[in-house]
Coordinates of C-alpha atoms in Angstrom, one line a residue:
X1 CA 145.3 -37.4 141.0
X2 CA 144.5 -39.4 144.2
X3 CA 142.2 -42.0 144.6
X4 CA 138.7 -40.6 145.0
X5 CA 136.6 -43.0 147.7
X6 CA 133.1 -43.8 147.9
X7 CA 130.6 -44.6 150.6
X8 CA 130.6 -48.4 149.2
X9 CA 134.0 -48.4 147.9
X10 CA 137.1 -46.9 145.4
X11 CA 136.3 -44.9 142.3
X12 CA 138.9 -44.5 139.7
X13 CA 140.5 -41.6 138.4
X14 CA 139.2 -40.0 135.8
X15 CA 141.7 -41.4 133.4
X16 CA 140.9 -45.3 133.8
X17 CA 137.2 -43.9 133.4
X18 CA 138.5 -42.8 129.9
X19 CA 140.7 -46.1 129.2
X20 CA 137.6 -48.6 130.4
X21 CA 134.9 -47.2 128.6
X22 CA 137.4 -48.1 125.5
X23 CA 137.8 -51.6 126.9
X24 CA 134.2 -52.0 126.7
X25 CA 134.1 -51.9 123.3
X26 CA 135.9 -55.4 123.0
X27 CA 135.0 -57.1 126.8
X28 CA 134.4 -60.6 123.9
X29 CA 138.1 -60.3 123.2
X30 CA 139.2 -59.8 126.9
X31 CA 137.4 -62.5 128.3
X32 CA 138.6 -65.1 125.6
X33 CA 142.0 -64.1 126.7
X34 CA 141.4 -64.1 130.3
X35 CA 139.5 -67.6 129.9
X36 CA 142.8 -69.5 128.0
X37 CA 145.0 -68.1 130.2
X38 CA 143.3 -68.9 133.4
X39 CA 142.7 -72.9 131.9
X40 CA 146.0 -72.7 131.2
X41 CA 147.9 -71.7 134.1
X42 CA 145.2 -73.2 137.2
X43 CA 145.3 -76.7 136.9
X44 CA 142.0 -77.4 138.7
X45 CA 140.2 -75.0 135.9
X46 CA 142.1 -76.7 133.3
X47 CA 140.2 -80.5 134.7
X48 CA 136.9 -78.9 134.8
X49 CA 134.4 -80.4 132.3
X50 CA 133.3 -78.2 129.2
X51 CA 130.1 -77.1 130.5
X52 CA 131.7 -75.8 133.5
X53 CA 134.3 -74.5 131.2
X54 CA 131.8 -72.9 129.2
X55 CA 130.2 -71.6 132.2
X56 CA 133.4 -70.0 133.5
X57 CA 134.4 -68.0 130.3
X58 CA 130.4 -66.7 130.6
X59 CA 131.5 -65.4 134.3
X60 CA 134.7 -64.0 132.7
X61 CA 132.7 -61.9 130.2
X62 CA 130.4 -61.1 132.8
X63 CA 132.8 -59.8 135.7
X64 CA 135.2 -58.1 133.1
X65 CA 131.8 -55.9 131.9
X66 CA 130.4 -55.5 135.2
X67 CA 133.9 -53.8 136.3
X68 CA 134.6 -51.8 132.9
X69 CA 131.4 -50.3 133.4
X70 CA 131.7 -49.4 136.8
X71 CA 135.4 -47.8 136.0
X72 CA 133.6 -46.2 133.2
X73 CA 130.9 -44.2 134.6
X74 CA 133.3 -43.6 138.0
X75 CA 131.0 -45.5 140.3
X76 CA 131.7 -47.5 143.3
X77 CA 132.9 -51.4 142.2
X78 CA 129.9 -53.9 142.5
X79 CA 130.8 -57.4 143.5
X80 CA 127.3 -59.5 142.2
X81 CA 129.1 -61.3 139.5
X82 CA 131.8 -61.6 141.8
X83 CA 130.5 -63.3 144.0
X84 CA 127.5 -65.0 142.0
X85 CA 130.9 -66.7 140.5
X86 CA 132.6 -67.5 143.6
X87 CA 129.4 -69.0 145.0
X88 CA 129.7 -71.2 141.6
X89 CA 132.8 -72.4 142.1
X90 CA 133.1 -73.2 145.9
X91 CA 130.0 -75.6 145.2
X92 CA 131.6 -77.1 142.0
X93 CA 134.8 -78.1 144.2
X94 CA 137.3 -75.1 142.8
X95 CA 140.0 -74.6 145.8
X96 CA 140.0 -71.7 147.4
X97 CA 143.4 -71.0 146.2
X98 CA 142.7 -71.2 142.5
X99 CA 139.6 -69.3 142.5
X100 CA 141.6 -66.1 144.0
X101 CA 144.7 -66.9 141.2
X102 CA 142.0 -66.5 138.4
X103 CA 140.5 -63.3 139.7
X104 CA 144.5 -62.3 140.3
X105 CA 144.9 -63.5 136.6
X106 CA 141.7 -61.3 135.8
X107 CA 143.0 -58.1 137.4
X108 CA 146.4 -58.8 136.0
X109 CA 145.4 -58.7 132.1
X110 CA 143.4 -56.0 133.2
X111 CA 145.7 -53.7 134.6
X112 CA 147.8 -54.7 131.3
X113 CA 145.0 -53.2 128.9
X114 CA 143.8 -50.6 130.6
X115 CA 147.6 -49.1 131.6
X116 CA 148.5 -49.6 127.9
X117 CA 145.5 -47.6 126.6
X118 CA 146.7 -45.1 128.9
X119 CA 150.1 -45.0 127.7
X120 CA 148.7 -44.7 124.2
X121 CA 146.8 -41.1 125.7
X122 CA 148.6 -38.2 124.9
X123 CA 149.9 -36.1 128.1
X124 CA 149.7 -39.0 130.4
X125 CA 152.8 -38.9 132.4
X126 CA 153.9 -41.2 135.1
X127 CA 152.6 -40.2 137.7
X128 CA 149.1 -40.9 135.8
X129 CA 150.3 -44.1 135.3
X130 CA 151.5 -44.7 138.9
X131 CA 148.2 -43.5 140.4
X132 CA 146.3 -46.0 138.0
X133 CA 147.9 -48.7 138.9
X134 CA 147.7 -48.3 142.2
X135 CA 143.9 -47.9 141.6
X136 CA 143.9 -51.1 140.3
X137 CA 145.5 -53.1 142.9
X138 CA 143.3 -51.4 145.3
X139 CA 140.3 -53.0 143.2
X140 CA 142.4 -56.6 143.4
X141 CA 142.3 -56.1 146.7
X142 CA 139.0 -55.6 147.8
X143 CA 137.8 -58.4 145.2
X144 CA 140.3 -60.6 147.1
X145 CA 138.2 -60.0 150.4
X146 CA 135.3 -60.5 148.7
X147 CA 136.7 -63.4 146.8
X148 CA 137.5 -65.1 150.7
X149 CA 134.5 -63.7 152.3
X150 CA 132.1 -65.5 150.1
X151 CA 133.8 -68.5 149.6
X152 CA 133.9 -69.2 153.0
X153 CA 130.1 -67.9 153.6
X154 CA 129.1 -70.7 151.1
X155 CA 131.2 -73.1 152.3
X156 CA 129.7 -73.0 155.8
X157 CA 126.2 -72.4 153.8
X158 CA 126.8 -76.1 152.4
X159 CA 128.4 -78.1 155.4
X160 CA 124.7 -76.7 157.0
X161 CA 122.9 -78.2 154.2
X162 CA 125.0 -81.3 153.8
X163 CA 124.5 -81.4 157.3
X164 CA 121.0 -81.3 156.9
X165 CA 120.8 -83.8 154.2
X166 CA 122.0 -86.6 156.7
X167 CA 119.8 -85.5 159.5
X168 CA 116.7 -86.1 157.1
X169 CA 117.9 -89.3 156.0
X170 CA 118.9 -90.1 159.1
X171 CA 115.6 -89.3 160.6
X172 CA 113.6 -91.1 157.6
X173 CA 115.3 -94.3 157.8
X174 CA 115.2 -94.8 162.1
X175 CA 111.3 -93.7 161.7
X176 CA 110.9 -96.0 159.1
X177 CA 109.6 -93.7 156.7
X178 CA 111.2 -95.4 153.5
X179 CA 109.4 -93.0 151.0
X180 CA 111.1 -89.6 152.5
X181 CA 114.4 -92.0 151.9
X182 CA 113.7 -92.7 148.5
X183 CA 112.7 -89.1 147.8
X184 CA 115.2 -87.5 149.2
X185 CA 117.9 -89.4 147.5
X186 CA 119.1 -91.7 150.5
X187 CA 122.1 -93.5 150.2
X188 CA 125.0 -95.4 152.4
X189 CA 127.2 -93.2 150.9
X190 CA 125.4 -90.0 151.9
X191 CA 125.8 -90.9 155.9
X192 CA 129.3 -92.1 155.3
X193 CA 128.4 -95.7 155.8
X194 CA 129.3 -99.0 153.3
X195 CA 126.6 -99.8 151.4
X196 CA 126.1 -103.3 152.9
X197 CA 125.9 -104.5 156.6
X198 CA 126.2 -105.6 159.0
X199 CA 125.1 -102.3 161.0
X200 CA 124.1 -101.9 164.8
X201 CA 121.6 -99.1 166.0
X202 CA 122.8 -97.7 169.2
X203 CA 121.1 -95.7 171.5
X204 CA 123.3 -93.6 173.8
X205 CA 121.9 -91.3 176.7
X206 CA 123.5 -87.7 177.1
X207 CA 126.2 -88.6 175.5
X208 CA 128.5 -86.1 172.7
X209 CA 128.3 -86.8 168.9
X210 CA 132.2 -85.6 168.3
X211 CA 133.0 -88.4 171.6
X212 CA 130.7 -91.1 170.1
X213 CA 132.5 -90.9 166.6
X214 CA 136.1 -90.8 167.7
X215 CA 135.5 -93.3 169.8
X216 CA 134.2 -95.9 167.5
X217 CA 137.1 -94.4 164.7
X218 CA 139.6 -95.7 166.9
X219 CA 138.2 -99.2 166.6
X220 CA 138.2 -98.9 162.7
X221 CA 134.4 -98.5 163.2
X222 CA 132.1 -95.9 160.8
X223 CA 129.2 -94.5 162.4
X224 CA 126.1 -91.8 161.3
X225 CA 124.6 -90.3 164.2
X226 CA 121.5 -88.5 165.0
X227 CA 120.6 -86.0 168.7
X228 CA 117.2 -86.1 170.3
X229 CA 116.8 -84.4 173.3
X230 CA 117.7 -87.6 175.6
X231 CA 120.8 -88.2 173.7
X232 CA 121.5 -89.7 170.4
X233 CA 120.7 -92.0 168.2
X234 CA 123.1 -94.1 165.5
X235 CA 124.2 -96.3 163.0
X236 CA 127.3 -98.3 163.5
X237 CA 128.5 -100.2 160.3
X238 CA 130.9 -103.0 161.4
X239 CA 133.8 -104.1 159.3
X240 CA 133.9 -106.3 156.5
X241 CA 136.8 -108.8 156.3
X242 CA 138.6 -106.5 154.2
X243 CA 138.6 -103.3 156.5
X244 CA 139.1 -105.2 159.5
X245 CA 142.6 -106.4 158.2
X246 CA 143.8 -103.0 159.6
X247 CA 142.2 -103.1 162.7
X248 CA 142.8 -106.4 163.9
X249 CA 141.2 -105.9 167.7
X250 CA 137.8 -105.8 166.1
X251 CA 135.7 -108.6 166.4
X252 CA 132.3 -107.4 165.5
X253 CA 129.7 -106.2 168.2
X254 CA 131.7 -106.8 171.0
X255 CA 134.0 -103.8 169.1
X256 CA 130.9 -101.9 169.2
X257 CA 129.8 -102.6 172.9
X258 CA 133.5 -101.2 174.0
X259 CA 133.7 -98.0 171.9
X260 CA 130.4 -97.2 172.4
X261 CA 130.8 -98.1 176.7
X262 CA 133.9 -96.0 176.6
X263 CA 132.0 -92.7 175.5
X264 CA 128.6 -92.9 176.7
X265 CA 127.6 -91.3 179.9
X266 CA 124.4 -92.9 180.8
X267 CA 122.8 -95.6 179.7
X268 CA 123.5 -96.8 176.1
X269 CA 121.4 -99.7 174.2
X270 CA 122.5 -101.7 171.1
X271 CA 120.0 -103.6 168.8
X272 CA 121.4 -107.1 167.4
X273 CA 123.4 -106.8 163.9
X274 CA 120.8 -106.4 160.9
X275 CA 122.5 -106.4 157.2
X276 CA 120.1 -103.5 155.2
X277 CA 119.3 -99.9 156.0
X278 CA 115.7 -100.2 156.1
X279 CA 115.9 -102.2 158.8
X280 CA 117.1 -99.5 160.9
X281 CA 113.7 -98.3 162.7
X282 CA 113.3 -101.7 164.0
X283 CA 116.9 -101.7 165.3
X284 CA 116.0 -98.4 166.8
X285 CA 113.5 -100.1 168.6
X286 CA 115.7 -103.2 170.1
X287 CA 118.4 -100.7 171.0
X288 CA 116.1 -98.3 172.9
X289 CA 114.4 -101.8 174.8
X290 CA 117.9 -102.9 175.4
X291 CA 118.7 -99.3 176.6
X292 CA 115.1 -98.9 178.8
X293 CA 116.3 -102.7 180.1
X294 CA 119.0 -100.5 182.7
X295 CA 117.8 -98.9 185.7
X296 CA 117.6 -94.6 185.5
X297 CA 121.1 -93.1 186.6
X298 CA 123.3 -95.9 185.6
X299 CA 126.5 -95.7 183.2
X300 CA 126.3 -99.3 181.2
X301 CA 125.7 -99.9 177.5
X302 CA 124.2 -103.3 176.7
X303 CA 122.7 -105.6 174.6
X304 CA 119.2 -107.7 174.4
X305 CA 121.4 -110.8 175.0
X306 CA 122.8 -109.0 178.8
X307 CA 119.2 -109.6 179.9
X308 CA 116.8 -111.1 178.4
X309 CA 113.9 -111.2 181.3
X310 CA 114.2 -107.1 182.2
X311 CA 114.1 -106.8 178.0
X312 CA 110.5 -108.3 178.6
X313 CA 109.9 -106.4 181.7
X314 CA 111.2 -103.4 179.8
X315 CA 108.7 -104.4 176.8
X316 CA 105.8 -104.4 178.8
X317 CA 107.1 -102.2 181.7
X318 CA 103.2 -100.9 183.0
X319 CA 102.2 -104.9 183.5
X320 CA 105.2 -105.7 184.4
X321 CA 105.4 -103.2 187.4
X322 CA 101.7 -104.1 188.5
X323 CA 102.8 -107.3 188.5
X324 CA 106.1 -106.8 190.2
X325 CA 104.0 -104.8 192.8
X326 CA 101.7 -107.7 193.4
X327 CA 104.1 -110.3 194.2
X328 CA 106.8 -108.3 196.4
X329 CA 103.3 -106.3 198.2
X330 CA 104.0 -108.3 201.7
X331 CA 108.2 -107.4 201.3
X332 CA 107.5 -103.4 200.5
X333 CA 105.1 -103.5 203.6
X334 CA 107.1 -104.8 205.8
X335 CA 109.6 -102.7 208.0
X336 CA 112.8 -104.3 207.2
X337 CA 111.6 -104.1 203.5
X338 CA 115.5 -102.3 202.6
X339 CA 117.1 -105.2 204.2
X340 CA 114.7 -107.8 202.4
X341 CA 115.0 -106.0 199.2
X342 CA 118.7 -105.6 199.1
X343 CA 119.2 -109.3 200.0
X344 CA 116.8 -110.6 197.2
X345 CA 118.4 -108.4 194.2
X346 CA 121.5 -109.6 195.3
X347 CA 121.0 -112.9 195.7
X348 CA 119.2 -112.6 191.8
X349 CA 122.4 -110.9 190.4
X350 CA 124.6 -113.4 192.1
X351 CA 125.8 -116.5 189.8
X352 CA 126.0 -118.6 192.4
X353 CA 123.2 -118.2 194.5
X354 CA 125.4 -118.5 197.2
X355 CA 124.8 -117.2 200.7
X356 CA 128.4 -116.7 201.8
X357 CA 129.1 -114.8 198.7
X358 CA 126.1 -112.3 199.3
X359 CA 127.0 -112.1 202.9
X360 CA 130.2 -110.8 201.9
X361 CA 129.1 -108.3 198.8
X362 CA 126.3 -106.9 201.9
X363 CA 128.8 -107.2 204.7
X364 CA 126.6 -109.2 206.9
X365 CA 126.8 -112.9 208.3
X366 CA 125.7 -115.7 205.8
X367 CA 122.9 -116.9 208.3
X368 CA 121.3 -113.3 208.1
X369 CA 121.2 -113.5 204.8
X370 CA 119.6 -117.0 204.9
X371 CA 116.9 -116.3 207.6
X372 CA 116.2 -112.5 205.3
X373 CA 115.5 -114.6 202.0
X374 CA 113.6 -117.0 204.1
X375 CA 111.5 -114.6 205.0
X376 CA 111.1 -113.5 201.7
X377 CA 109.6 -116.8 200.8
X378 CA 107.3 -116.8 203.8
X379 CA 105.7 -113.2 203.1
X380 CA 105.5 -114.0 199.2
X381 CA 104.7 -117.7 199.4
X382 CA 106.7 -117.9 196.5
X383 CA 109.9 -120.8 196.7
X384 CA 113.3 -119.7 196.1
X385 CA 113.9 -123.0 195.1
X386 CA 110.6 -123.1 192.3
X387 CA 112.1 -121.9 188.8
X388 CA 108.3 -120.2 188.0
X389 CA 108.7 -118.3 191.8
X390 CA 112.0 -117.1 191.3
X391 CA 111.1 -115.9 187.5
X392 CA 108.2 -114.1 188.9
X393 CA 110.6 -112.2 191.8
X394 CA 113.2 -111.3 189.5
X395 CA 110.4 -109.9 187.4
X396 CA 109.2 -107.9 190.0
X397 CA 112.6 -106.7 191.1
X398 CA 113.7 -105.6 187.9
X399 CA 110.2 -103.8 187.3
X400 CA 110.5 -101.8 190.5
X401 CA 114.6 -101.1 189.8
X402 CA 113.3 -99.6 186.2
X403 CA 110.8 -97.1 188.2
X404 CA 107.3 -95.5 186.9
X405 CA 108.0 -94.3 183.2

């Protein structure tokens, strides 16, 4: 008799409907069977503890009725405890692999009872017998989609949720919010970080999370990191004595300060090293004032220590830009204020102070850059060579580089 199909899947001939209403009778039997020989042949069920074990044989019994039945009263398979149990097993770690070998194993002792009952029928004759067990492999085969199917649905379900997890903790512990950490479980461990320091916050401007972390692996360097819509945000642990044995170019947070200026593409900010996770909101805050100390549109990652006076300016960027304004008025009003500006940032960057130098960096003579910083001096009334006058011009400069926030 040929295999009669339904909307939602294979029905069984009429004479494994006979057969597995028999079976049902002793499912207890079947599944103690099906549960010794599955912990005995799958070595990863065989290393599961005894509750799971317990809770494995229940699943047997459970999928072995749930098909019988079906089979019995020549309905379409269902797949619930199917896939109730695959769901079960793909969060408790089973492989893939040994999951399908136990439903394989399942269908297998199966086919084995229900083709011997037939046997056992009088006028059964091979073709019967052919056509049943060709019914049953169909059935293996669709529980083997289903099988895959699932276990990959909850597989992607979890790596979401896992996902999730970090986010939150991530988010809890660079807002400072240290009872959402505790709540929600928050460990190193759960970001992939040691469990003690040193650690650096960085934050990176429009820069790629999959970049960020292969970047920093190749320095031997682990790293948790969080997007926001400017860019992301981070946790960089640095290597203890023992993990930096393998990567002997690290040095600390100059390591950092590389990997990190190798795959940012903006701006990028790191706070100073801080040894406990909790600290991490007011690293956050260091690393974004380190970040905020760069102009807009650059493609540098620094530190506090690169410099310390546009860190203030940054700190207090409103005052310091009326401030800035104040001083350099006379040089923004004038009408070679590009030339006068240009001169005096350079002549601040320079570490020399010297005139030939900047003549050479602005491709000009070293007496035009003399007689422009003169005039500086003479429209600000402030002394190039009074430290308080030339702290209050770099101020200013570094103010008006930053821009309006």
């Amino acid at each position: 008799m040929p295999e009669q199909l339904a909307e939602d899947g294979p029905i069984v001939p009429p004479l494994l409907s006979v057969c597995a209403a028999e079976l049902l009778e002793r499912v207890n039997a079947l599944a103690d069977d099906l549960f010794r020989t599955i912990t005995a042949e799958i070595a990863p069920y065989a290393r599961l503890g005894e509750e799971v074990k317990a809770d494995v044989r229940d699943f047997n019994e459970r999928n072995l009725r749930e098909q019988l039945t079906c089979m019995a009263q020549r309905r379409p398979m269902r797949t619930d405890s199917t896939r109730q149990c695959v769901r079960r097993r793909a969060t408790q770690g089973v492989p893939l692999d040994a999951v399908l070998h136990a439903f394989r194993i399942g269908y297998r002792l199966l086919a084995h009872a229900l083709i011997g009952r037939a046997k056992e029928r009088p006028g059964t004759t091979m073709d019967d017998i052919a056509q049943a067990s060709m019914s049953i492999w169909s059935l293996l085969d669709a529980a083997s989609q289903t099988v895959n199917e699932v276990y990959r649905d909850t597989l992607v379900g979890l790596a979401r949720a896992d996902e999730l997890q970090r986010l939150l903790l991530l988010d809890a512990l660079l807002t400072g919010k240290t009872a959402d950490w505790s709540m929600l479980g928050g460990t190193a461990a759960s970001l992939g970080l040691p469990d003690e320091g040193p650690y650096i916050c960085v934050v990176a401007e429009h820069s790629d999370v999959t970049a960020m972390e292969q970047a920093l692996l190749r320095s031997g360097l682990r790293s948790a990191w969080r997007p926001r819509p400017d860019g992301l945000a981070g946790i960089v642990a640095l290597p203890g004595p023992a993990v930096a044995t393998g990567f002997p170019h690290v040095a600390g947070p100059d390591s950092v300060l590389a990997a990190v200026g190798s795959a940012v593409t903006g701006r990028a900010g790191l706070s100073p090293a801080y040894t406990r996770l909790g600290e991490s909101a007011e690293a956050l805050r260091l690393a974004t004032l380190a970040r905020s100390s760069l102009p807009a549109g650059t493609r540098r990652t620094v530190t506090l220590d690169h410099d310390p006076a546009a860190a203030l300016v940054a700190a207090e960027h409103d005052l310091a830009l009326r401030m800035g304004i104040t001083v350099l008025e006379p040089v923004l009003a004038a009408p070679d204020r590009k030339d006068l500006m240009e001169t005096l940032t350079a002549w601040l960057d320079s570490e020399t102070g010297s005139t030939s130098e900047i003549a050479e960096i602005l491709y000009c003579h070293r007496n035009t850059v003399r007689n422009r910083l003169d005039r500086v001096s003479r429209l600000t009334g402030r002394s190039l060579l009074r430290p308080t006058d030339v702290a209050a011009l770099y101020a200013g400069v570094r103010a008006l580089e930053l821009g309006p926030h």
